[in-house]
Amino acid sequence: MTVTEQRGAYRPTPPPAWQPRTDPVPLLPDAEPYRVLGTEKAAEADPELLRRLYAELVKGRRYNAQATALTKQGRLAVYPSSTGQEACEVAAALVLEEHDWLFPSYRDTLAVIARGVDPVEALTLLRGDWHTGYDPHEHRVAPLSTPLATQLPHAVGLAHAARLKGDDVVALAMVGDGGTSEGDFHEALNFAAVWQAPVVFLVQNNGFAISVPLAKQTAAPSLAHKAVGYGMPGRLVDGNDAAAVHEVLAAAVRRARAGGGPTLVEAITYRVEAHTNADDATRYRGDAEVEAWKQHDPIVLLERELTGRGLLDEAGVEAARQDAETLAASLRARMNEDPALDPMDLFTHVYAEPTPQLLEQREQLRAELAAEAEPEGAQR
Ligand SMILES: Cc1ncc(C[n+]2csc(CCOP(=O)(O)OP(=O)(O)O)c2C)c(N)n1
C-alpha cells in the first residue's frame, strides 16, 4: 500500500487514555448577563432583602462622594470611588455569613464597611497611615489589596485550609477586569478548581483598568468564559442589578459551602468616576458612554422596582437619604481630626523578630525624635 493510500484509509481516533475531564457545557456562562430587577423574577425576591440592599446602596453612594471630597480637602491621600458599582459592593458583603471571609481590592471599601468594619478604619490605608487600619479577624475581612489580584491566592489558601480543618468557611474574593490578566488570577483559579476550594471569585468588570479598556485586556468572549478553562462554572450577571448580583453570588456561596467547589462570577458594571482622584478619565473615554451608564444606575434600578411594587414610599426614600447623610457627617467629623500617630510604629509588625538593621534604624529615629523634643536652645 502506498503512503497516499494509507493516509486515505486513516481514521483519526483519540489517544487511548483520553476522555474529557468534565462536560464543559454546564460550566459555560449564559449568553446574556442575568437580570432580576424589571423582570418577572423580581416578584420572587425577598422584599426585606431588597430594602436592605437599597439602604446600603444609598449609604454607599454617599460614602463614595464624601470620601472623594475628603481627598480634595487633603484629609485622604487617594480614593478609588466605586460609584456606579455599589450593587456589587453591597451584595458581596451581604451574601456572606459572619464566619465567612471577604478578600477585597482597593476599590472595595463599600463592601468592607457593609460587612461591619468601622468606616474610618476602612480608610486608614488610603489615608496614608500605617498598615491595614482594621483588625482583619474582627469582621473576617482581609486587608484592602493594592497589588492587583494578590488577594485571590490568599483567599484560596484560606478557604482550602478551612476545609482541611473541617471549618464551614467560604471565601469571597473581589477583583477588577484588569486584575484578571495577572498571574495570580490564573494561579488562584487553577488551585481553587483542582482543590475544589470553597471560594467565590467576583470580577467587577467596570470597563477599564485605569485607561486600558477591556478590549485591550482580553480576547476571551467574556471574562466569565475563562472559568471553563479551569473547570469551574462561569456566571455572567448585570452588576448594576443588586438583586441579580445577590442571587448569583448566593447560589455560588451555597455551592461552595456544600462542597461543590469554586465559581467565577463576572459582574458587568461601569466605573462612573475616574480611576481615583489622581486620574483624568476624560482623556480616554467620552461623556456619551458615561451618560449611557448613568441611565442604568444601580440605585435608580432598585428604587424603581421597590416603589413600583409599593415596597418603598417617599418617607422610606427620605429615611435612607437621612441615614446616608448621618454617615457622611460622621465621616467628615472623624476624618477632620488629626490622627494620633507615633513615628516609632514604623518599625512595629515588620518582622516577628526585627533585623539588626531595623533595630539600628529604630534607634536612629528615636534619637532624632528625642533631639527634636528638646526645648529650644538646649542643644547649643
Ligand atoms: C501588580 C500590580 N500591577 C500594577 C498595578 C497598578 N495598578 C493599580 S490599579 C490598576 C488598574 C486595575 O484595574 P482593574 O483590575 O480593572 O480594577 P479597577 O481599578 O477598575 O477596579 C493598575 C494597573 C498594581 N496596583 N498592582
Short mmCIF file of C-alpha atoms and ligand atoms in Angstrom, two decimals:
data_model
loop_
_atom_site.label_atom_id
_atom_site.label_comp_id
_atom_site.label_asym_id
_atom_site.label_seq_id
_atom_site.Cartn_x
_atom_site.Cartn_y
_atom_site.Cartn_z
CA MET A 1 0.00 0.00 0.00
CA THR A 2 1.33 3.43 -0.90
CA VAL A 3 1.61 6.19 1.67
CA THR A 4 -1.22 8.10 -0.04
CA GLU A 5 -3.50 5.06 0.14
CA GLN A 6 -2.60 4.62 3.81
CA ARG A 7 -3.50 8.28 4.51
CA GLY A 8 -6.82 7.87 2.74
CA ALA A 9 -7.71 4.94 4.95
CA TYR A 10 -6.63 6.68 8.14
CA ARG A 11 -9.44 7.26 10.64
CA PRO A 12 -8.40 9.56 13.50
CA THR A 13 -9.15 8.13 16.94
CA PRO A 14 -8.27 9.77 20.24
CA PRO A 15 -5.21 8.50 22.11
CA PRO A 16 -6.27 5.52 24.24
CA ALA A 17 -6.15 7.28 27.62
CA TRP A 18 -8.02 10.42 26.57
CA GLN A 19 -11.50 11.40 27.62
CA PRO A 20 -12.96 14.80 28.51
CA ARG A 21 -12.29 15.57 32.20
CA THR A 22 -15.64 17.29 32.68
CA ASP A 23 -18.53 18.23 30.48
CA PRO A 24 -17.78 21.88 29.60
CA VAL A 25 -21.37 22.79 28.68
CA PRO A 26 -22.78 23.26 32.24
CA LEU A 27 -19.76 25.44 33.09
CA LEU A 28 -20.46 27.94 30.31
CA PRO A 29 -21.93 31.33 31.22
CA ASP A 30 -25.31 32.38 29.83
CA ALA A 31 -25.30 34.41 26.64
CA GLU A 32 -26.72 37.47 28.44
CA PRO A 33 -25.93 38.88 31.89
CA TYR A 34 -28.51 37.63 34.41
CA ARG A 35 -31.07 40.26 35.50
CA VAL A 36 -33.83 40.35 38.09
CA LEU A 37 -34.98 43.97 38.50
CA GLY A 38 -37.60 44.99 35.97
CA THR A 39 -38.27 41.34 35.08
CA GLU A 40 -40.84 38.79 36.30
CA LYS A 41 -38.17 37.27 38.55
CA ALA A 42 -38.27 40.33 40.81
CA ALA A 43 -41.56 39.14 42.31
CA GLU A 44 -39.71 36.16 43.82
CA ALA A 45 -37.07 38.32 45.54
CA ASP A 46 -37.34 38.80 49.30
CA PRO A 47 -38.73 42.35 49.91
CA GLU A 48 -36.74 42.69 53.15
CA LEU A 49 -33.50 41.86 51.32
CA LEU A 50 -34.33 44.36 48.56
CA ARG A 51 -34.97 47.11 51.13
CA ARG A 52 -31.74 46.29 52.96
CA LEU A 53 -29.80 46.38 49.68
CA TYR A 54 -31.39 49.73 48.84
CA ALA A 55 -30.47 51.31 52.19
CA GLU A 56 -26.86 50.13 51.80
CA LEU A 57 -26.60 51.34 48.19
CA VAL A 58 -27.76 54.82 49.16
CA LYS A 59 -25.31 54.94 52.07
CA GLY A 60 -22.54 53.61 49.83
CA ARG A 61 -23.08 56.27 47.17
CA ARG A 62 -22.94 59.00 49.82
CA TYR A 63 -19.83 57.49 51.39
CA ASN A 64 -18.11 57.50 47.98
CA ALA A 65 -18.96 61.17 47.45
CA GLN A 66 -17.78 62.11 50.93
CA ALA A 67 -14.52 60.17 50.66
CA THR A 68 -13.80 61.81 47.27
CA ALA A 69 -14.46 65.24 48.84
CA LEU A 70 -12.02 64.38 51.64
CA THR A 71 -9.25 63.82 49.05
CA LYS A 72 -9.81 67.37 47.80
CA GLN A 73 -9.56 68.67 51.35
CA GLY A 74 -6.27 66.89 51.90
CA ARG A 75 -7.75 64.58 54.51
CA LEU A 76 -7.40 61.45 52.41
CA ALA A 77 -4.43 60.70 50.16
CA VAL A 78 -6.32 58.79 47.50
CA TYR A 79 -9.78 57.32 46.97
CA PRO A 80 -10.80 54.83 44.27
CA SER A 81 -14.55 55.50 44.08
CA SER A 82 -16.98 52.65 43.43
CA THR A 83 -19.79 54.99 42.36
CA GLY A 84 -21.88 53.03 39.86
CA GLN A 85 -20.60 49.74 41.27
CA GLU A 86 -22.42 49.87 44.62
CA ALA A 87 -24.64 46.88 43.78
CA CYS A 88 -21.63 44.57 43.53
CA GLU A 89 -20.04 46.03 46.65
CA VAL A 90 -23.10 45.68 48.84
CA ALA A 91 -24.27 42.30 47.53
CA ALA A 92 -20.80 40.82 48.08
CA ALA A 93 -20.86 41.86 51.73
CA LEU A 94 -24.46 40.87 52.48
CA VAL A 95 -24.25 37.46 50.87
CA LEU A 96 -21.69 36.14 53.36
CA GLU A 97 -22.24 34.59 56.78
CA GLU A 98 -20.44 36.14 59.74
CA HIS A 99 -17.87 33.33 59.85
CA ASP A 100 -17.03 33.63 56.12
CA TRP A 101 -14.16 35.74 54.77
CA LEU A 102 -14.11 38.67 52.35
CA PHE A 103 -10.97 39.44 50.30
CA PRO A 104 -11.34 42.96 48.86
CA SER A 105 -9.25 45.06 46.48
CA TYR A 106 -8.51 48.77 46.98
CA ARG A 107 -11.83 49.70 45.24
CA ASP A 108 -13.96 47.71 47.65
CA THR A 109 -14.20 49.96 50.72
CA LEU A 110 -18.01 49.85 50.48
CA ALA A 111 -18.04 46.06 50.74
CA VAL A 112 -15.71 46.33 53.71
CA ILE A 113 -17.91 48.78 55.62
CA ALA A 114 -21.12 46.96 54.65
CA ARG A 115 -19.58 43.95 56.39
CA GLY A 116 -19.21 45.95 59.58
CA VAL A 117 -15.70 47.44 59.52
CA ASP A 118 -15.58 50.93 61.01
CA PRO A 119 -15.99 53.48 58.13
CA VAL A 120 -12.94 55.49 59.24
CA GLU A 121 -10.73 52.48 59.93
CA ALA A 122 -11.58 51.21 56.42
CA LEU A 123 -9.91 54.34 55.01
CA THR A 124 -6.71 54.08 57.05
CA LEU A 125 -4.64 52.65 54.20
CA LEU A 126 -5.96 55.23 51.72
CA ARG A 127 -5.22 57.96 54.22
CA GLY A 128 -1.54 57.11 54.11
CA ASP A 129 -1.48 55.82 57.67
CA TRP A 130 0.33 52.67 58.58
CA HIS A 131 -0.79 49.11 57.86
CA THR A 132 -4.34 47.96 57.29
CA GLY A 133 -6.02 50.12 59.88
CA TYR A 134 -8.51 47.46 60.94
CA ASP A 135 -8.18 44.07 62.51
CA PRO A 136 -8.87 41.60 59.68
CA HIS A 137 -10.01 38.96 62.15
CA GLU A 138 -12.71 41.07 63.78
CA HIS A 139 -15.08 41.00 60.81
CA ARG A 140 -13.19 38.45 58.75
CA VAL A 141 -12.17 40.98 56.11
CA ALA A 142 -8.68 40.68 54.63
CA PRO A 143 -6.71 43.90 54.06
CA LEU A 144 -7.73 46.01 51.04
CA SER A 145 -5.24 44.77 48.47
CA THR A 146 -3.43 47.32 46.29
CA PRO A 147 -1.18 44.87 44.36
CA LEU A 148 -3.60 43.53 41.76
CA ALA A 149 -5.05 40.04 42.29
CA THR A 150 -2.70 39.08 45.14
CA GLN A 151 -5.77 38.72 47.36
CA LEU A 152 -7.00 35.82 45.20
CA PRO A 153 -4.40 33.14 46.09
CA HIS A 154 -4.75 34.28 49.72
CA ALA A 155 -8.50 33.63 49.55
CA VAL A 156 -7.93 30.20 48.01
CA GLY A 157 -5.32 29.28 50.63
CA LEU A 158 -7.58 30.34 53.48
CA ALA A 159 -10.61 28.53 52.07
CA HIS A 160 -8.65 25.35 51.35
CA ALA A 161 -7.10 25.37 54.83
CA ALA A 162 -10.53 25.89 56.41
CA ARG A 163 -11.89 22.94 54.50
CA LEU A 164 -9.00 20.72 55.56
CA LYS A 165 -9.71 21.71 59.16
CA GLY A 166 -13.42 20.99 58.73
CA ASP A 167 -14.44 24.64 59.23
CA ASP A 168 -17.58 25.72 57.40
CA VAL A 169 -15.99 28.79 55.77
CA VAL A 170 -16.49 30.32 52.32
CA ALA A 171 -14.11 32.99 50.98
CA LEU A 172 -15.38 35.61 48.54
CA ALA A 173 -12.59 37.39 46.63
CA MET A 174 -13.12 40.57 44.62
CA VAL A 175 -11.01 41.65 41.64
CA GLY A 176 -11.26 44.05 38.71
CA ASP A 177 -11.24 43.22 34.99
CA GLY A 178 -7.60 44.34 34.76
CA GLY A 179 -6.69 42.04 37.64
CA THR A 180 -7.75 39.01 35.55
CA SER A 181 -4.59 39.48 33.43
CA GLU A 182 -2.36 38.85 36.45
CA GLY A 183 -0.61 35.54 37.01
CA ASP A 184 -2.12 35.45 40.49
CA PHE A 185 -5.60 35.29 38.96
CA HIS A 186 -4.63 32.21 36.95
CA GLU A 187 -2.88 30.51 39.86
CA ALA A 188 -5.75 31.18 42.24
CA LEU A 189 -8.44 29.88 39.89
CA ASN A 190 -6.41 26.83 38.94
CA PHE A 191 -5.66 25.84 42.53
CA ALA A 192 -9.22 26.56 43.63
CA ALA A 193 -10.67 24.29 40.96
CA VAL A 194 -8.13 21.47 41.45
CA TRP A 195 -8.67 21.51 45.22
CA GLN A 196 -12.40 22.28 44.94
CA ALA A 197 -11.82 25.07 47.45
CA PRO A 198 -14.91 26.89 48.77
CA VAL A 199 -14.20 30.20 47.04
CA VAL A 200 -16.29 32.61 45.02
CA PHE A 201 -14.40 34.92 42.65
CA LEU A 202 -16.26 38.14 41.87
CA VAL A 203 -14.85 40.06 38.92
CA GLN A 204 -16.24 43.55 38.70
CA ASN A 205 -15.88 44.30 35.02
CA ASN A 206 -16.18 48.07 35.16
CA GLY A 207 -14.87 48.58 31.64
CA PHE A 208 -11.40 49.90 32.43
CA ALA A 209 -8.11 49.22 34.16
CA ILE A 210 -7.23 52.87 34.69
CA SER A 211 -7.17 53.94 31.00
CA VAL A 212 -6.98 50.43 29.49
CA PRO A 213 -10.34 49.28 28.08
CA LEU A 214 -11.44 45.65 28.33
CA ALA A 215 -10.80 45.08 24.62
CA LYS A 216 -7.08 45.54 25.25
CA GLN A 217 -7.20 43.31 28.32
CA THR A 218 -8.59 40.09 26.86
CA ALA A 219 -9.71 38.40 23.66
CA ALA A 220 -11.98 35.99 25.58
CA PRO A 221 -15.72 36.05 24.71
CA SER A 222 -16.28 37.24 28.28
CA LEU A 223 -14.27 37.09 31.49
CA ALA A 224 -16.79 34.55 32.82
CA HIS A 225 -15.79 32.20 29.96
CA LYS A 226 -12.32 31.93 31.50
CA ALA A 227 -13.88 29.75 34.21
CA VAL A 228 -14.37 26.87 31.78
CA GLY A 229 -10.63 26.56 31.21
CA TYR A 230 -10.16 25.95 34.93
CA GLY A 231 -13.09 23.57 35.25
CA MET A 232 -15.42 25.75 37.28
CA PRO A 233 -18.72 27.39 36.35
CA GLY A 234 -18.62 30.93 34.98
CA ARG A 235 -21.62 33.18 35.60
CA LEU A 236 -22.44 36.49 33.95
CA VAL A 237 -24.60 38.97 35.83
CA ASP A 238 -25.78 42.55 35.42
CA GLY A 239 -23.54 44.17 38.02
CA ASN A 240 -25.87 47.15 38.46
CA ASP A 241 -28.81 44.93 39.40
CA ALA A 242 -28.33 44.41 43.14
CA ALA A 243 -30.97 41.67 43.34
CA ALA A 244 -29.35 39.73 40.49
CA VAL A 245 -25.82 40.06 41.86
CA HIS A 246 -27.02 38.93 45.29
CA GLU A 247 -28.87 35.95 43.83
CA VAL A 248 -25.97 34.77 41.67
CA LEU A 249 -23.44 35.21 44.47
CA ALA A 250 -25.75 33.48 46.97
CA ALA A 251 -26.00 30.44 44.68
CA ALA A 252 -22.21 30.37 44.28
CA VAL A 253 -21.70 30.66 48.06
CA ARG A 254 -24.21 27.83 48.69
CA ARG A 255 -22.46 25.67 46.12
CA ALA A 256 -19.04 26.34 47.66
CA ARG A 257 -20.33 25.64 51.19
CA ALA A 258 -21.87 22.36 50.09
CA GLY A 259 -18.50 21.16 48.73
CA GLY A 260 -19.29 21.92 45.08
CA GLY A 261 -16.13 23.98 44.56
CA PRO A 262 -15.42 27.47 43.26
CA THR A 263 -17.38 29.72 40.88
CA LEU A 264 -16.24 32.67 38.79
CA VAL A 265 -18.82 35.44 38.61
CA GLU A 266 -18.37 38.31 36.17
CA ALA A 267 -20.50 41.34 37.01
CA ILE A 268 -20.94 43.78 34.13
CA THR A 269 -20.81 47.26 35.58
CA TYR A 270 -19.18 50.63 34.99
CA ARG A 271 -16.79 52.89 36.85
CA VAL A 272 -18.69 56.17 36.69
CA GLU A 273 -15.95 58.25 38.32
CA ALA A 274 -12.28 58.46 37.36
CA HIS A 275 -9.96 55.62 38.46
CA THR A 276 -9.02 57.69 41.54
CA ASN A 277 -8.87 61.38 42.36
CA ALA A 278 -5.43 61.33 40.66
CA ASP A 279 -6.88 60.32 37.26
CA ASP A 280 -8.49 62.35 34.46
CA ALA A 281 -10.94 59.96 32.78
CA THR A 282 -11.88 62.46 30.03
CA ARG A 283 -8.53 61.63 28.40
CA TYR A 284 -9.63 58.11 27.46
CA ARG A 285 -13.44 57.99 27.34
CA GLY A 286 -16.32 60.15 26.16
CA ASP A 287 -19.22 61.71 28.08
CA ALA A 288 -21.82 59.85 25.99
CA GLU A 289 -20.60 56.49 27.29
CA VAL A 290 -20.68 57.67 30.90
CA GLU A 291 -24.16 59.16 30.41
CA ALA A 292 -25.47 55.89 28.93
CA TRP A 293 -24.32 54.03 32.04
CA LYS A 294 -25.86 56.62 34.33
CA GLN A 295 -29.20 55.66 32.77
CA HIS A 296 -28.60 52.16 34.16
CA ASP A 297 -27.84 53.32 37.68
CA PRO A 298 -27.97 50.66 40.41
CA ILE A 299 -29.83 52.86 42.90
CA VAL A 300 -32.40 54.02 40.35
CA LEU A 301 -33.00 50.44 39.16
CA LEU A 302 -33.72 49.20 42.67
CA GLU A 303 -35.68 52.27 43.75
CA ARG A 304 -37.93 51.94 40.69
CA GLU A 305 -38.62 48.29 41.49
CA LEU A 306 -39.33 48.94 45.17
CA THR A 307 -41.54 51.99 44.69
CA GLY A 308 -43.33 50.40 41.69
CA ARG A 309 -44.30 47.43 43.84
CA GLY A 310 -45.31 49.51 46.85
CA LEU A 311 -42.37 48.23 48.94
CA LEU A 312 -40.90 51.70 49.44
CA ASP A 313 -42.62 55.08 49.76
CA GLU A 314 -41.31 58.62 49.78
CA ALA A 315 -40.76 58.50 53.53
CA GLY A 316 -38.64 55.37 53.07
CA VAL A 317 -36.55 57.04 50.38
CA GLU A 318 -36.07 60.06 52.65
CA ALA A 319 -35.13 57.87 55.63
CA ALA A 320 -32.44 56.14 53.55
CA ARG A 321 -31.09 59.54 52.48
CA GLN A 322 -31.05 60.75 56.07
CA ASP A 323 -29.11 57.67 57.20
CA ALA A 324 -26.62 58.31 54.41
CA GLU A 325 -26.23 61.95 55.50
CA THR A 326 -25.63 60.88 59.09
CA LEU A 327 -22.89 58.52 57.92
CA ALA A 328 -21.30 61.25 55.78
CA ALA A 329 -21.42 63.80 58.61
CA SER A 330 -19.75 61.39 61.00
CA LEU A 331 -17.12 60.53 58.39
CA ARG A 332 -16.39 64.24 57.83
CA ALA A 333 -16.12 64.99 61.52
CA ARG A 334 -13.91 62.00 62.32
CA MET A 335 -11.66 62.39 59.28
CA ASN A 336 -11.10 66.04 60.13
CA GLU A 337 -9.46 65.05 63.41
CA ASP A 338 -5.72 64.62 63.07
CA PRO A 339 -4.89 61.02 63.85
CA ALA A 340 -2.53 60.48 66.78
CA LEU A 341 0.49 58.78 65.24
CA ASP A 342 3.67 57.52 66.81
CA PRO A 343 6.51 57.55 64.22
CA MET A 344 8.09 54.62 66.07
CA ASP A 345 5.17 52.48 64.83
CA LEU A 346 7.02 52.36 61.50
CA PHE A 347 9.06 49.52 62.91
CA THR A 348 6.25 47.57 64.51
CA HIS A 349 4.94 44.39 62.86
CA VAL A 350 7.57 44.42 60.08
CA TYR A 351 9.07 41.14 61.21
CA ALA A 352 8.24 38.91 64.18
CA GLU A 353 11.94 39.28 65.09
CA PRO A 354 13.30 42.68 63.94
CA THR A 355 16.50 42.52 61.88
CA PRO A 356 19.69 44.20 63.23
CA GLN A 357 19.33 46.88 60.53
CA LEU A 358 15.77 47.67 61.61
CA LEU A 359 16.84 47.88 65.25
CA GLU A 360 19.64 50.27 64.28
CA GLN A 361 17.27 52.46 62.25
CA ARG A 362 14.75 52.41 65.09
CA GLU A 363 17.38 53.73 67.49
CA GLN A 364 18.42 56.43 65.00
CA LEU A 365 14.84 57.65 64.70
CA ARG A 366 14.32 57.51 68.46
CA ALA A 367 17.44 59.71 68.92
CA GLU A 368 16.26 62.17 66.24
CA LEU A 369 12.83 62.48 67.82
CA ALA A 370 14.34 62.95 71.27
CA ALA A 371 16.66 65.70 69.94
CA GLU A 372 13.69 67.47 68.31
CA ALA A 373 11.71 67.25 71.50
CA GLU A 374 14.42 69.07 73.50
CA PRO A 375 13.48 72.65 74.39
CA GLU A 376 14.74 75.46 72.11
CA GLY A 377 18.39 76.32 72.79
CA ALA A 378 19.05 73.17 74.83
CA GLN A 379 21.18 71.73 72.02
CA ARG A 380 23.54 74.75 71.83
C1 LIG B 1 0.55 44.03 40.45
C2 LIG B 1 0.13 45.42 40.10
N1 LIG B 1 0.40 45.92 38.89
C3 LIG B 1 0.04 47.17 38.57
C4 LIG B 1 -0.62 47.96 39.49
C5 LIG B 1 -1.01 49.38 39.12
N2 LIG B 1 -2.48 49.48 39.00
C6 LIG B 1 -3.20 49.98 40.01
S1 LIG B 1 -4.83 49.96 39.67
C7 LIG B 1 -4.56 49.33 38.14
C8 LIG B 1 -5.74 49.03 37.24
C9 LIG B 1 -6.56 47.89 37.72
O1 LIG B 1 -7.75 47.78 37.03
P1 LIG B 1 -8.86 46.73 37.38
O2 LIG B 1 -8.25 45.46 37.85
O3 LIG B 1 -9.79 46.65 36.24
O4 LIG B 1 -9.58 47.33 38.66
P2 LIG B 1 -10.34 48.73 38.85
O5 LIG B 1 -9.31 49.74 39.26
O6 LIG B 1 -11.02 49.06 37.58
O7 LIG B 1 -11.29 48.47 39.96
C10 LIG B 1 -3.22 49.13 37.90
C11 LIG B 1 -2.64 48.62 36.66
C12 LIG B 1 -0.89 47.40 40.75
N3 LIG B 1 -1.55 48.06 41.69
N4 LIG B 1 -0.53 46.13 41.03
#
